[in-house]
Short mmCIF file of C-alpha atoms in Angstrom, two decimals:
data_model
loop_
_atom_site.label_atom_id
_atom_site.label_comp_id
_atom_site.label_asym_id
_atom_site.label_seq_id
_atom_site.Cartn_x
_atom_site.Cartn_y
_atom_site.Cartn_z
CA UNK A 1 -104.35 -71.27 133.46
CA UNK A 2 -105.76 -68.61 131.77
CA UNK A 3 -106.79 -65.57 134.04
CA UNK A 4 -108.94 -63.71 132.58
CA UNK A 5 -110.71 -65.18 129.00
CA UNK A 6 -113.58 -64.24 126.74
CA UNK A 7 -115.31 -65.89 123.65
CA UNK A 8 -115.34 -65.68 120.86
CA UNK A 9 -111.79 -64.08 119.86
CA UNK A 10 -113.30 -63.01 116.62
CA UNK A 11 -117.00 -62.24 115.72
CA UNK A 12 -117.93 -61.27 112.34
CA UNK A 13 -121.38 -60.31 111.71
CA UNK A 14 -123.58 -58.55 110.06
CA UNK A 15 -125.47 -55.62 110.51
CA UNK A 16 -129.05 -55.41 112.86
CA UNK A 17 -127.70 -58.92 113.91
CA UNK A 18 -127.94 -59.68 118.02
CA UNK A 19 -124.58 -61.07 119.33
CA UNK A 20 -123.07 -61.88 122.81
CA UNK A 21 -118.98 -61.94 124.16
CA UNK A 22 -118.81 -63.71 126.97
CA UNK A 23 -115.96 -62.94 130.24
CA UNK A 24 -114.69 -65.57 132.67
CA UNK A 25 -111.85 -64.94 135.09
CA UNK A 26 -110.70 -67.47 137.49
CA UNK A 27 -108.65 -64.93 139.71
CA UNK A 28 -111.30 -64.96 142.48
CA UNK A 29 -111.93 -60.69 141.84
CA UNK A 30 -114.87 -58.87 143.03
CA UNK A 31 -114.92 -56.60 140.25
CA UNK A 32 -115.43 -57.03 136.04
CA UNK A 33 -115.27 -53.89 133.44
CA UNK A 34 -115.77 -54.27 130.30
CA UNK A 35 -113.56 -51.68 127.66
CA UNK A 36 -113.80 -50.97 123.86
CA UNK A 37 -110.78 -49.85 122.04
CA UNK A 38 -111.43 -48.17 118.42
CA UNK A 39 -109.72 -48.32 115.16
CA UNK A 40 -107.15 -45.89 116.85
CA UNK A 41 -106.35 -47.90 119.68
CA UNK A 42 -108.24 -45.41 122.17
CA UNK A 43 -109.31 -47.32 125.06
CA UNK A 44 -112.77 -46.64 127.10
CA UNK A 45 -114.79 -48.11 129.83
CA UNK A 46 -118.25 -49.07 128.91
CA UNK A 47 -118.82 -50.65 132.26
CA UNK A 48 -118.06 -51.83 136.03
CA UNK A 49 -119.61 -54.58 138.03
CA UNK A 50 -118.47 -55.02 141.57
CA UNK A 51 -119.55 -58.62 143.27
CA UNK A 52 -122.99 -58.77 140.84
CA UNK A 53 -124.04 -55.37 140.79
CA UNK A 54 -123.49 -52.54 138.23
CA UNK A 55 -121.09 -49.54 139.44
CA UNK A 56 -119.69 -48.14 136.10
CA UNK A 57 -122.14 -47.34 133.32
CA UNK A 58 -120.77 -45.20 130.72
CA UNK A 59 -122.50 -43.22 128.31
CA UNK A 60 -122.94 -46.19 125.83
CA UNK A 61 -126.31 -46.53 123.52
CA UNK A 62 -129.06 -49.12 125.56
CA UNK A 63 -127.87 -51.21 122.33
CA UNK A 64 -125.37 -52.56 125.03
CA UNK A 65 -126.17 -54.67 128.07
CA UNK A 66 -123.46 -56.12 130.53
CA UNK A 67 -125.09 -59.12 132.70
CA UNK A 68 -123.29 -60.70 135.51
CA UNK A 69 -124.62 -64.26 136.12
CA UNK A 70 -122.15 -64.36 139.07
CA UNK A 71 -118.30 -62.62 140.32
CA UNK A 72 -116.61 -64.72 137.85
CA UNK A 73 -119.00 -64.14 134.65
CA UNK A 74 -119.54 -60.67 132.96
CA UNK A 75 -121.32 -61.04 129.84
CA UNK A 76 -122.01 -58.52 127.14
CA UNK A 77 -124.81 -58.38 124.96
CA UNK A 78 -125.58 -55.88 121.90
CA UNK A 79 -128.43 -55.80 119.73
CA UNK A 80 -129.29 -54.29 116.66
CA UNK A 81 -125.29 -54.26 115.51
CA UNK A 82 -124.26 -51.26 113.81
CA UNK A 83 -120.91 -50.80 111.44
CA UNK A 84 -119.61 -48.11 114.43
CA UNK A 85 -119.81 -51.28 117.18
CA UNK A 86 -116.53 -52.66 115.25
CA UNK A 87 -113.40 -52.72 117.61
CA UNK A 88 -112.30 -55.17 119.81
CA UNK A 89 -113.67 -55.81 123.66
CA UNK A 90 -111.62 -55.68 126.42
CA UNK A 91 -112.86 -57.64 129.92
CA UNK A 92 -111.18 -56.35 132.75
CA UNK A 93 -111.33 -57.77 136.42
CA UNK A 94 -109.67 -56.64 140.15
CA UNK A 95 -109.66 -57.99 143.09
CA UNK A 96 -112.05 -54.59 144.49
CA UNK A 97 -113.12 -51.64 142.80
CA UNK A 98 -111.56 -49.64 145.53
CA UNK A 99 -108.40 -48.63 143.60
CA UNK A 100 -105.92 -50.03 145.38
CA UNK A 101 -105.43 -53.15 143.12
CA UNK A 102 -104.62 -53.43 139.39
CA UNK A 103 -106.41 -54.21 136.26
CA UNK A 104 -106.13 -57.68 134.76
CA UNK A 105 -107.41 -57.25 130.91
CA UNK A 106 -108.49 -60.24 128.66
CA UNK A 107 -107.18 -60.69 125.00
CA UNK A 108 -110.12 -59.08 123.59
CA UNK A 109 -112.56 -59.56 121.41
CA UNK A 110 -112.54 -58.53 117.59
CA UNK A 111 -115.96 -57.57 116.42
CA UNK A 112 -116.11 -57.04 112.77
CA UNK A 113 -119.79 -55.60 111.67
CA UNK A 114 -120.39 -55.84 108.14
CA UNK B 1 -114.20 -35.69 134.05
CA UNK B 2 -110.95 -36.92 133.40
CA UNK B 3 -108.69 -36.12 130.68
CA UNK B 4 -105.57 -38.06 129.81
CA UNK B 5 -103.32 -36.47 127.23
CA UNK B 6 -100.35 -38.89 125.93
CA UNK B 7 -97.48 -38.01 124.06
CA UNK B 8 -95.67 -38.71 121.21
CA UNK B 9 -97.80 -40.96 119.17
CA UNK B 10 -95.26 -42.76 117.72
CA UNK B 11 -91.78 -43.06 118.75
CA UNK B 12 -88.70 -44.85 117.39
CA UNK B 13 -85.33 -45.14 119.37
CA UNK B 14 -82.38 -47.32 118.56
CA UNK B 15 -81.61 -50.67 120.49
CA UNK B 16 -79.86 -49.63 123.87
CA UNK B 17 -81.31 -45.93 123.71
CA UNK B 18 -83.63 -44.75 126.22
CA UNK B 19 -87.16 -43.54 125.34
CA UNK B 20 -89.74 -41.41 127.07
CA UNK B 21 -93.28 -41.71 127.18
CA UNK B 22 -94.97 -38.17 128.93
CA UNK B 23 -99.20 -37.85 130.16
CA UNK B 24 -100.85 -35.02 131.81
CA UNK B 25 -104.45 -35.33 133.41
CA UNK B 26 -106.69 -32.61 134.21
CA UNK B 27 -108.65 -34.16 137.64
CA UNK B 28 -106.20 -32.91 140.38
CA UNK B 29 -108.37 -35.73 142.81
CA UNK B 30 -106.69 -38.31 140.68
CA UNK B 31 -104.60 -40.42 142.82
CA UNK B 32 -103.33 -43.56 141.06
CA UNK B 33 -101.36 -43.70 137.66
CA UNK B 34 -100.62 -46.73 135.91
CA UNK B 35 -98.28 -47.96 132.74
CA UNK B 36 -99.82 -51.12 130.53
CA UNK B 37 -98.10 -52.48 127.70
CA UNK B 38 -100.10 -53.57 124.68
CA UNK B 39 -98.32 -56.00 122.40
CA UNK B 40 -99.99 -57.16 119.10
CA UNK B 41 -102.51 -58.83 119.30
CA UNK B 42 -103.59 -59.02 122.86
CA UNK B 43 -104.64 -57.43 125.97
CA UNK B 44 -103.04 -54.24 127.85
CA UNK B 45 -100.84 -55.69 130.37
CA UNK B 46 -99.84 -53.57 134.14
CA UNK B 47 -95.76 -52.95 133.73
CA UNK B 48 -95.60 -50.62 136.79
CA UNK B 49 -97.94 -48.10 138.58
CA UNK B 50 -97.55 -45.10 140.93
CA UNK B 51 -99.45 -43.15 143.62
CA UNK B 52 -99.73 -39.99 144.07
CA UNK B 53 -98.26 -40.44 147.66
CA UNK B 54 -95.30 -41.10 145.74
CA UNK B 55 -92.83 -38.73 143.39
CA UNK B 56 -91.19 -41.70 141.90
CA UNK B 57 -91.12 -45.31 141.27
CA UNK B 58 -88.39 -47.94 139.36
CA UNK B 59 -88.63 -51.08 139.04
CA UNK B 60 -85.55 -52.90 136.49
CA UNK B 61 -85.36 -50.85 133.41
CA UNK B 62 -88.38 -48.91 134.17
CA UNK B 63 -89.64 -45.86 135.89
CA UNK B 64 -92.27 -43.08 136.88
CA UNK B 65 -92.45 -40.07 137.94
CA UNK B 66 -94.98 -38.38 138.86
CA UNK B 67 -95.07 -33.70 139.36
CA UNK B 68 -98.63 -33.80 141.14
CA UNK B 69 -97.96 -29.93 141.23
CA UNK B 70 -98.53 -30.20 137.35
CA UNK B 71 -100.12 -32.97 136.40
CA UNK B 72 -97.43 -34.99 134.56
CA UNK B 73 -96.52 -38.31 134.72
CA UNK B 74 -93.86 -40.09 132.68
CA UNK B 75 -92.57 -43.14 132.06
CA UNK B 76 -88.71 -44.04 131.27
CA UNK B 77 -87.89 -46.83 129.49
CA UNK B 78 -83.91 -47.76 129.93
CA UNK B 79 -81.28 -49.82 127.62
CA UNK B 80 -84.11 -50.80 125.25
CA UNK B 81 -84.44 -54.12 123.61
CA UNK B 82 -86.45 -54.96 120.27
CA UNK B 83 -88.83 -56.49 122.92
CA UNK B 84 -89.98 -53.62 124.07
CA UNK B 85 -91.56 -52.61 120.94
CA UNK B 86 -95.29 -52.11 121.90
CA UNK B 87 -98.41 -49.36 122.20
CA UNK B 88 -97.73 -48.17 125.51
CA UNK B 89 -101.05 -46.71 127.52
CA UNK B 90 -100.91 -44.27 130.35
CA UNK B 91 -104.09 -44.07 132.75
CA UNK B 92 -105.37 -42.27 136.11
CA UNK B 93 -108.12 -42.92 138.41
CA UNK B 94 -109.13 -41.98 141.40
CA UNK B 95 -110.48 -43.24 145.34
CA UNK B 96 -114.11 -43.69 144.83
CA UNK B 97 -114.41 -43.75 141.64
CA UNK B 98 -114.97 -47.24 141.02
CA UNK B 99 -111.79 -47.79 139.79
CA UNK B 100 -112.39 -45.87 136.53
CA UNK B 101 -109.39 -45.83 134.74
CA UNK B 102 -109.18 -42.88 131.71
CA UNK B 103 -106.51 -43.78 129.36
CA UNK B 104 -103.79 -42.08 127.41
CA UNK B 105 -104.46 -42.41 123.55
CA UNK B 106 -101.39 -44.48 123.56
CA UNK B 107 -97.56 -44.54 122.04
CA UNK B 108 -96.45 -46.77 119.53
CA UNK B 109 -92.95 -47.67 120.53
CA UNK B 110 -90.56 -49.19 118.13
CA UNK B 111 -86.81 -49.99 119.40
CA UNK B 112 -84.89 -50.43 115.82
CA UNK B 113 -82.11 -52.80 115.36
#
């Protein structure tokens, strides 16, 4: 079973359109992040939710909102796509977000904005 | 906030050779350093961590060590194997913080035939 999957693997879209990745992990963790890594592989938290409720909000344009149905589901959501949202999306989860337990990542998400 | 610095970019050893992967951070309350391995393709995964209670930690063919004195960590890669060939991501974070992890900007290893 997989731990820790989104949807879609690819997404190819086009400019000013609305689209949505979606997170599921079935490890039973309190805590979801969602990352973005660039062209250059440089990886970044955009956000942290921790049983429900956002912890980790990064400096990332209002373009992007995380929503957390419940612990197992953290959903992103950006509107108004622009060519500079391209990279891939990483969903993260731990068992706490007090640091004593590792990072489980997904196998991303490859937004193409055209 | 944190900084993560990663070094080389790129690095190419021969099968069997050893390679070494270096990161400094700049947040001396950073207090947990961990190694993920990113193969083509799909998701970082852990390969081995280390506090900063700790000065060193092996596990197989792998190891850290961590100088909290100057803010280095490294990791040690032993008797590479073509395998092995991956971006490699350094990271800190600290109690409190959320679990914020900073990464490294990542080193491509390639172990050559």
């Amino acid at each position: 079973d997989t731990a820790v999957s989104q949807t879609p693997k690819y997404l190819v879209t086009q400019m000013g359109n609305d689209k949505s990745i979606k997170c599921e992990q079935n490890l039973g963790h309190d805590t979801m992040y969602w990352y973005k890594q660039d062209s250059k592989k440089f990886l970044k938290i955009m956000f942290s939710y921790n049983n429900k409720e956002l912890i980790i909000n990064e400096t990332v344009p209002n373009r992007f909102s995380p929503k957390s149905p419940d612990k197992a589901h953290l959903n992103l959501h950006i509107n108004s796509l622009e060519l500079g949202d391209s990279a891939v999306y990483f969903c993260a989860s731990s068992q706490d977000s007090s640091g004593a337990y590792e990072q489980y990542f997904g196998p991303g998400t490859r937004l193409t904005v055209t | 906030g944190e900084n993560v610095e990663q070094h080389p970019s790129t690095l190419s050893v021969q099968e069997g050779d050893s390679a070494v992967i270096k990161c400094t951070y700049s947040d001396s309350a950073s207090n947990y350093f961990p190694w993920y391995k990113q193969e083509l393709g799909k998701g970082p995964q852990l390969i081995i961590d280390i506090r900063s209670n700790v000065g060193e930690k092996k596990d197989q063919r792998i190891a850290v060590t961590l100088n909290k004195t100057a803010k280095h960590f490294s990791l040690h890669i032993t008797e590479t194997q073509p395998e092995d060939s991956a971006v490699y991501f350094c990271a800190a974070s600290k109690t409190g913080g959320g679990n914020k992890l900073t990464f490294g900007t990542g080193t491509q290893l390639k172990v050559e035939l």
